[in-house]
Amino acid sequence: MRKQTRSTTTTRDVQDEFSALQESMTANEYAVCYEQERLPLVRFLIYRGAAPQDAFDAAQHAFVEAWRRWEHIHNPRTWLRTVAIRAVAKANQPTVPLNEQYDLADSAPLDSQVSEETLDLVAALRQLPPLQREIMVWKMDGFTPSEIAKELGISAEAARQGLHRARENLKKMLFPRERGGS
């Protein structure tokens, strides 16, 4: 009888150690994800049109929700962006025009210093039609047209076409040809 008890106790000890190891690995994976994705997520939301503070708040909300559901999340990058997009929408804040009201350099979501080119890009992105802007922002964040299509509920061809149109529109906005010849 004691042999069975020892064997059972040993098995429980191993199971407890394994559970503790799994929890530790989960916490480490989450911490790595947080470090790698926090600022890119904020940048993604700003490029979509969110005000910097709203972007920070929505990113924080997404990471809190991710911690609660971490074991069930299969693709953290996509999941975080989807939850953060919903958080911005839920905040019911209108898109804020890029002006002196928000100094992107002071809020530092785009690394330590924001260049004039980045400000121009954000302004141009905000002028794109909503679907083109959405597709371009996902692409800028490293997603393929197939992944974008899946997340937006459109066909891969529609994503590629939207990406092409967004690039063409951005090119026209950011690099206008001088009038009166070449």
PDB file of C-alpha atoms in Angstrom:
ATOM      1  CA  MET A   1       0.000   0.000   0.000  1.00  0.00           C
ATOM      2  CA  ARG A   2       2.812   2.411   0.802  1.00  0.00           C
ATOM      3  CA  LYS A   3       4.460   1.745  -2.538  1.00  0.00           C
ATOM      4  CA  GLN A   4       1.310   2.889  -4.300  1.00  0.00           C
ATOM      5  CA  THR A   5       1.128   6.004  -2.133  1.00  0.00           C
ATOM      6  CA  ARG A   6       4.757   6.847  -2.854  1.00  0.00           C
ATOM      7  CA  SER A   7       4.235   6.237  -6.533  1.00  0.00           C
ATOM      8  CA  THR A   8       1.141   8.435  -6.521  1.00  0.00           C
ATOM      9  CA  THR A   9       2.904  11.140  -4.546  1.00  0.00           C
ATOM     10  CA  THR A  10       5.860  11.043  -6.907  1.00  0.00           C
ATOM     11  CA  THR A  11       3.548  11.293  -9.894  1.00  0.00           C
ATOM     12  CA  ARG A  12       1.762  14.274  -8.323  1.00  0.00           C
ATOM     13  CA  ASP A  13       5.077  15.952  -7.595  1.00  0.00           C
ATOM     14  CA  VAL A  14       6.132  15.505 -11.204  1.00  0.00           C
ATOM     15  CA  GLN A  15       2.771  16.810 -12.407  1.00  0.00           C
ATOM     16  CA  ASP A  16       3.052  19.855 -10.125  1.00  0.00           C
ATOM     17  CA  GLU A  17       6.580  20.556 -11.321  1.00  0.00           C
ATOM     18  CA  PHE A  18       5.450  20.202 -14.926  1.00  0.00           C
ATOM     19  CA  SER A  19       2.521  22.583 -14.339  1.00  0.00           C
ATOM     20  CA  ALA A  20       4.848  25.121 -12.708  1.00  0.00           C
ATOM     21  CA  LEU A  21       7.247  24.814 -15.649  1.00  0.00           C
ATOM     22  CA  GLN A  22       4.391  25.352 -18.119  1.00  0.00           C
ATOM     23  CA  GLU A  23       3.213  28.453 -16.242  1.00  0.00           C
ATOM     24  CA  SER A  24       6.767  29.801 -16.196  1.00  0.00           C
ATOM     25  CA  MET A  25       7.145  29.211 -19.938  1.00  0.00           C
ATOM     26  CA  THR A  26       3.785  30.876 -20.576  1.00  0.00           C
ATOM     27  CA  ALA A  27       4.795  33.934 -18.531  1.00  0.00           C
ATOM     28  CA  ASN A  28       8.122  34.130 -20.363  1.00  0.00           C
ATOM     29  CA  GLU A  29       6.441  33.859 -23.766  1.00  0.00           C
ATOM     30  CA  TYR A  30       4.010  36.600 -22.786  1.00  0.00           C
ATOM     31  CA  ALA A  31       6.840  38.855 -21.564  1.00  0.00           C
ATOM     32  CA  VAL A  32       8.753  38.376 -24.808  1.00  0.00           C
ATOM     33  CA  CYS A  33       5.618  39.105 -26.824  1.00  0.00           C
ATOM     34  CA  TYR A  34       4.951  42.244 -24.767  1.00  0.00           C
ATOM     35  CA  GLU A  35       8.468  43.551 -25.333  1.00  0.00           C
ATOM     36  CA  GLN A  36       8.423  42.772 -29.060  1.00  0.00           C
ATOM     37  CA  GLU A  37       4.879  43.866 -29.878  1.00  0.00           C
ATOM     38  CA  ARG A  38       3.963  46.779 -27.593  1.00  0.00           C
ATOM     39  CA  LEU A  39       5.378  49.668 -29.626  1.00  0.00           C
ATOM     40  CA  PRO A  40       4.627  48.090 -33.028  1.00  0.00           C
ATOM     41  CA  LEU A  41       1.021  47.651 -31.876  1.00  0.00           C
ATOM     42  CA  VAL A  42       0.772  51.305 -30.824  1.00  0.00           C
ATOM     43  CA  ARG A  43       2.313  52.378 -34.148  1.00  0.00           C
ATOM     44  CA  PHE A  44      -0.157  50.143 -36.011  1.00  0.00           C
ATOM     45  CA  LEU A  45      -3.091  51.831 -34.260  1.00  0.00           C
ATOM     46  CA  ILE A  46      -1.759  55.328 -34.927  1.00  0.00           C
ATOM     47  CA  TYR A  47      -1.298  54.469 -38.599  1.00  0.00           C
ATOM     48  CA  ARG A  48      -4.929  53.306 -38.621  1.00  0.00           C
ATOM     49  CA  GLY A  49      -5.955  56.750 -37.393  1.00  0.00           C
ATOM     50  CA  ALA A  50      -6.083  56.485 -33.598  1.00  0.00           C
ATOM     51  CA  ALA A  51      -4.868  59.367 -31.471  1.00  0.00           C
ATOM     52  CA  PRO A  52      -1.606  58.469 -29.708  1.00  0.00           C
ATOM     53  CA  GLN A  53      -3.114  58.249 -26.224  1.00  0.00           C
ATOM     54  CA  ASP A  54      -6.009  56.150 -27.515  1.00  0.00           C
ATOM     55  CA  ALA A  55      -3.489  53.879 -29.234  1.00  0.00           C
ATOM     56  CA  PHE A  56      -1.525  53.414 -26.006  1.00  0.00           C
ATOM     57  CA  ASP A  57      -4.712  52.731 -24.039  1.00  0.00           C
ATOM     58  CA  ALA A  58      -6.011  50.221 -26.583  1.00  0.00           C
ATOM     59  CA  ALA A  59      -2.659  48.433 -26.726  1.00  0.00           C
ATOM     60  CA  GLN A  60      -2.603  48.186 -22.945  1.00  0.00           C
ATOM     61  CA  HIS A  61      -6.151  46.832 -22.962  1.00  0.00           C
ATOM     62  CA  ALA A  62      -5.190  44.234 -25.584  1.00  0.00           C
ATOM     63  CA  PHE A  63      -2.227  43.028 -23.526  1.00  0.00           C
ATOM     64  CA  VAL A  64      -4.325  42.752 -20.361  1.00  0.00           C
ATOM     65  CA  GLU A  65      -6.851  40.642 -22.261  1.00  0.00           C
ATOM     66  CA  ALA A  66      -4.023  38.594 -23.797  1.00  0.00           C
ATOM     67  CA  TRP A  67      -2.649  37.783 -20.351  1.00  0.00           C
ATOM     68  CA  ARG A  68      -6.061  36.495 -19.291  1.00  0.00           C
ATOM     69  CA  ARG A  69      -6.395  34.278 -22.369  1.00  0.00           C
ATOM     70  CA  TRP A  70      -2.734  33.587 -23.173  1.00  0.00           C
ATOM     71  CA  GLU A  71      -2.998  29.791 -23.220  1.00  0.00           C
ATOM     72  CA  HIS A  72      -5.737  29.937 -25.858  1.00  0.00           C
ATOM     73  CA  ILE A  73      -4.130  32.457 -28.241  1.00  0.00           C
ATOM     74  CA  HIS A  74      -2.534  30.820 -31.276  1.00  0.00           C
ATOM     75  CA  ASN A  75      -1.327  33.908 -33.147  1.00  0.00           C
ATOM     76  CA  PRO A  76      -0.583  36.701 -30.645  1.00  0.00           C
ATOM     77  CA  ARG A  77       0.375  39.360 -33.227  1.00  0.00           C
ATOM     78  CA  THR A  78      -2.936  39.065 -35.050  1.00  0.00           C
ATOM     79  CA  TRP A  79      -4.992  38.564 -31.895  1.00  0.00           C
ATOM     80  CA  LEU A  80      -3.526  41.658 -30.221  1.00  0.00           C
ATOM     81  CA  ARG A  81      -4.224  43.844 -33.233  1.00  0.00           C
ATOM     82  CA  THR A  82      -7.800  42.629 -33.529  1.00  0.00           C
ATOM     83  CA  VAL A  83      -8.522  43.269 -29.839  1.00  0.00           C
ATOM     84  CA  ALA A  84      -6.801  46.678 -29.932  1.00  0.00           C
ATOM     85  CA  ILE A  85      -8.784  47.731 -33.017  1.00  0.00           C
ATOM     86  CA  ARG A  86     -11.985  46.845 -31.179  1.00  0.00           C
ATOM     87  CA  ALA A  87     -10.828  48.761 -28.094  1.00  0.00           C
ATOM     88  CA  VAL A  88     -10.232  51.903 -30.153  1.00  0.00           C
ATOM     89  CA  ALA A  89     -13.655  51.532 -31.785  1.00  0.00           C
ATOM     90  CA  LYS A  90     -15.307  50.930 -28.416  1.00  0.00           C
ATOM     91  CA  ALA A  91     -13.736  54.074 -27.002  1.00  0.00           C
ATOM     92  CA  ASN A  92     -15.888  55.806 -29.645  1.00  0.00           C
ATOM     93  CA  GLN A  93     -13.219  58.395 -30.288  1.00  0.00           C
ATOM     94  CA  PRO A  94     -13.305  59.955 -33.749  1.00  0.00           C
ATOM     95  CA  THR A  95     -10.145  59.897 -35.810  1.00  0.00           C
ATOM     96  CA  VAL A  96      -8.110  62.930 -34.881  1.00  0.00           C
ATOM     97  CA  PRO A  97      -6.521  64.978 -37.659  1.00  0.00           C
ATOM     98  CA  LEU A  98      -2.754  65.099 -37.521  1.00  0.00           C
ATOM     99  CA  ASN A  99      -2.008  68.585 -36.196  1.00  0.00           C
ATOM    100  CA  GLU A 100      -0.383  70.327 -33.267  1.00  0.00           C
ATOM    101  CA  GLN A 101      -3.023  68.883 -30.954  1.00  0.00           C
ATOM    102  CA  TYR A 102      -0.965  65.661 -30.783  1.00  0.00           C
ATOM    103  CA  ASP A 103       2.796  65.803 -30.795  1.00  0.00           C
ATOM    104  CA  LEU A 104       3.779  62.294 -31.870  1.00  0.00           C
ATOM    105  CA  ALA A 105       7.414  62.897 -30.942  1.00  0.00           C
ATOM    106  CA  ASP A 106       6.483  63.533 -27.298  1.00  0.00           C
ATOM    107  CA  SER A 107       4.384  60.392 -26.982  1.00  0.00           C
ATOM    108  CA  ALA A 108       7.164  58.233 -28.504  1.00  0.00           C
ATOM    109  CA  PRO A 109       5.087  55.437 -30.043  1.00  0.00           C
ATOM    110  CA  LEU A 110       7.234  55.474 -33.139  1.00  0.00           C
ATOM    111  CA  ASP A 111      10.548  54.883 -31.397  1.00  0.00           C
ATOM    112  CA  SER A 112      12.544  57.732 -29.922  1.00  0.00           C
ATOM    113  CA  GLN A 113      12.144  60.378 -32.627  1.00  0.00           C
ATOM    114  CA  VAL A 114       9.532  60.956 -35.289  1.00  0.00           C
ATOM    115  CA  SER A 115      10.816  62.111 -38.634  1.00  0.00           C
ATOM    116  CA  GLU A 116       9.060  64.511 -40.964  1.00  0.00           C
ATOM    117  CA  GLU A 117       8.650  61.610 -43.393  1.00  0.00           C
ATOM    118  CA  THR A 118       6.811  59.593 -40.753  1.00  0.00           C
ATOM    119  CA  LEU A 119       4.452  62.481 -40.041  1.00  0.00           C
ATOM    120  CA  ASP A 120       3.809  62.808 -43.782  1.00  0.00           C
ATOM    121  CA  LEU A 121       3.145  59.073 -44.010  1.00  0.00           C
ATOM    122  CA  VAL A 122       0.659  59.143 -41.119  1.00  0.00           C
ATOM    123  CA  ALA A 123      -1.130  62.101 -42.716  1.00  0.00           C
ATOM    124  CA  ALA A 124      -1.235  60.330 -46.103  1.00  0.00           C
ATOM    125  CA  LEU A 125      -2.489  57.077 -44.566  1.00  0.00           C
ATOM    126  CA  ARG A 126      -5.352  58.969 -42.965  1.00  0.00           C
ATOM    127  CA  GLN A 127      -6.398  60.251 -46.398  1.00  0.00           C
ATOM    128  CA  LEU A 128      -6.724  56.770 -47.902  1.00  0.00           C
ATOM    129  CA  PRO A 129     -10.139  55.161 -48.209  1.00  0.00           C
ATOM    130  CA  PRO A 130     -10.774  53.075 -45.072  1.00  0.00           C
ATOM    131  CA  LEU A 131     -10.257  49.631 -46.627  1.00  0.00           C
ATOM    132  CA  GLN A 132      -7.071  50.679 -48.415  1.00  0.00           C
ATOM    133  CA  ARG A 133      -5.745  52.216 -45.197  1.00  0.00           C
ATOM    134  CA  GLU A 134      -6.594  49.064 -43.270  1.00  0.00           C
ATOM    135  CA  ILE A 135      -4.876  46.805 -45.802  1.00  0.00           C
ATOM    136  CA  MET A 136      -1.791  49.035 -46.001  1.00  0.00           C
ATOM    137  CA  VAL A 137      -1.420  49.294 -42.222  1.00  0.00           C
ATOM    138  CA  TRP A 138      -1.594  45.507 -41.829  1.00  0.00           C
ATOM    139  CA  LYS A 139       0.990  45.156 -44.641  1.00  0.00           C
ATOM    140  CA  MET A 140       3.276  47.735 -43.033  1.00  0.00           C
ATOM    141  CA  ASP A 141       3.087  45.653 -39.885  1.00  0.00           C
ATOM    142  CA  GLY A 142       4.499  42.632 -41.709  1.00  0.00           C
ATOM    143  CA  PHE A 143       1.394  40.655 -42.644  1.00  0.00           C
ATOM    144  CA  THR A 144       1.007  38.966 -46.033  1.00  0.00           C
ATOM    145  CA  PRO A 145      -1.971  39.656 -48.306  1.00  0.00           C
ATOM    146  CA  SER A 146      -3.349  36.192 -47.443  1.00  0.00           C
ATOM    147  CA  GLU A 147      -3.122  36.907 -43.708  1.00  0.00           C
ATOM    148  CA  ILE A 148      -4.662  40.351 -44.227  1.00  0.00           C
ATOM    149  CA  ALA A 149      -7.500  38.843 -46.246  1.00  0.00           C
ATOM    150  CA  LYS A 150      -8.243  36.348 -43.492  1.00  0.00           C
ATOM    151  CA  GLU A 151      -8.306  39.044 -40.789  1.00  0.00           C
ATOM    152  CA  LEU A 152     -10.437  41.465 -42.805  1.00  0.00           C
ATOM    153  CA  GLY A 153     -12.803  38.849 -44.171  1.00  0.00           C
ATOM    154  CA  ILE A 154     -12.008  39.538 -47.818  1.00  0.00           C
ATOM    155  CA  SER A 155     -10.446  37.464 -50.575  1.00  0.00           C
ATOM    156  CA  ALA A 156      -6.672  37.347 -51.018  1.00  0.00           C
ATOM    157  CA  GLU A 157      -7.131  38.900 -54.458  1.00  0.00           C
ATOM    158  CA  ALA A 158      -9.114  41.795 -52.951  1.00  0.00           C
ATOM    159  CA  ALA A 159      -6.331  42.295 -50.406  1.00  0.00           C
ATOM    160  CA  ARG A 160      -3.670  42.355 -53.154  1.00  0.00           C
ATOM    161  CA  GLN A 161      -5.751  44.746 -55.245  1.00  0.00           C
ATOM    162  CA  GLY A 162      -6.414  47.013 -52.251  1.00  0.00           C
ATOM    163  CA  LEU A 163      -2.717  46.979 -51.418  1.00  0.00           C
ATOM    164  CA  HIS A 164      -1.835  47.940 -54.992  1.00  0.00           C
ATOM    165  CA  ARG A 165      -4.343  50.801 -54.963  1.00  0.00           C
ATOM    166  CA  ALA A 166      -3.160  51.997 -51.551  1.00  0.00           C
ATOM    167  CA  ARG A 167       0.454  52.048 -52.747  1.00  0.00           C
ATOM    168  CA  GLU A 168      -0.527  53.996 -55.861  1.00  0.00           C
ATOM    169  CA  ASN A 169      -2.520  56.522 -53.827  1.00  0.00           C
ATOM    170  CA  LEU A 170       0.281  56.933 -51.289  1.00  0.00           C
ATOM    171  CA  LYS A 171       2.782  57.420 -54.080  1.00  0.00           C
ATOM    172  CA  LYS A 172       0.633  60.220 -55.523  1.00  0.00           C
ATOM    173  CA  MET A 173       0.243  61.872 -52.117  1.00  0.00           C
ATOM    174  CA  LEU A 174       3.826  61.532 -50.927  1.00  0.00           C
ATOM    175  CA  PHE A 175       5.645  62.076 -54.210  1.00  0.00           C
ATOM    176  CA  PRO A 176       3.515  64.371 -56.348  1.00  0.00           C
ATOM    177  CA  ARG A 177       4.918  65.087 -59.772  1.00  0.00           C
ATOM    178  CA  GLU A 178       5.825  68.661 -60.453  1.00  0.00           C
ATOM    179  CA  ARG A 179       3.390  70.291 -62.818  1.00  0.00           C
ATOM    180  CA  GLY A 180       4.508  71.528 -66.169  1.00  0.00           C
ATOM    181  CA  GLY A 181       6.846  68.751 -67.292  1.00  0.00           C
ATOM    182  CA  SER A 182       9.255  66.231 -65.914  1.00  0.00           C
TER     183      SER A 182
END
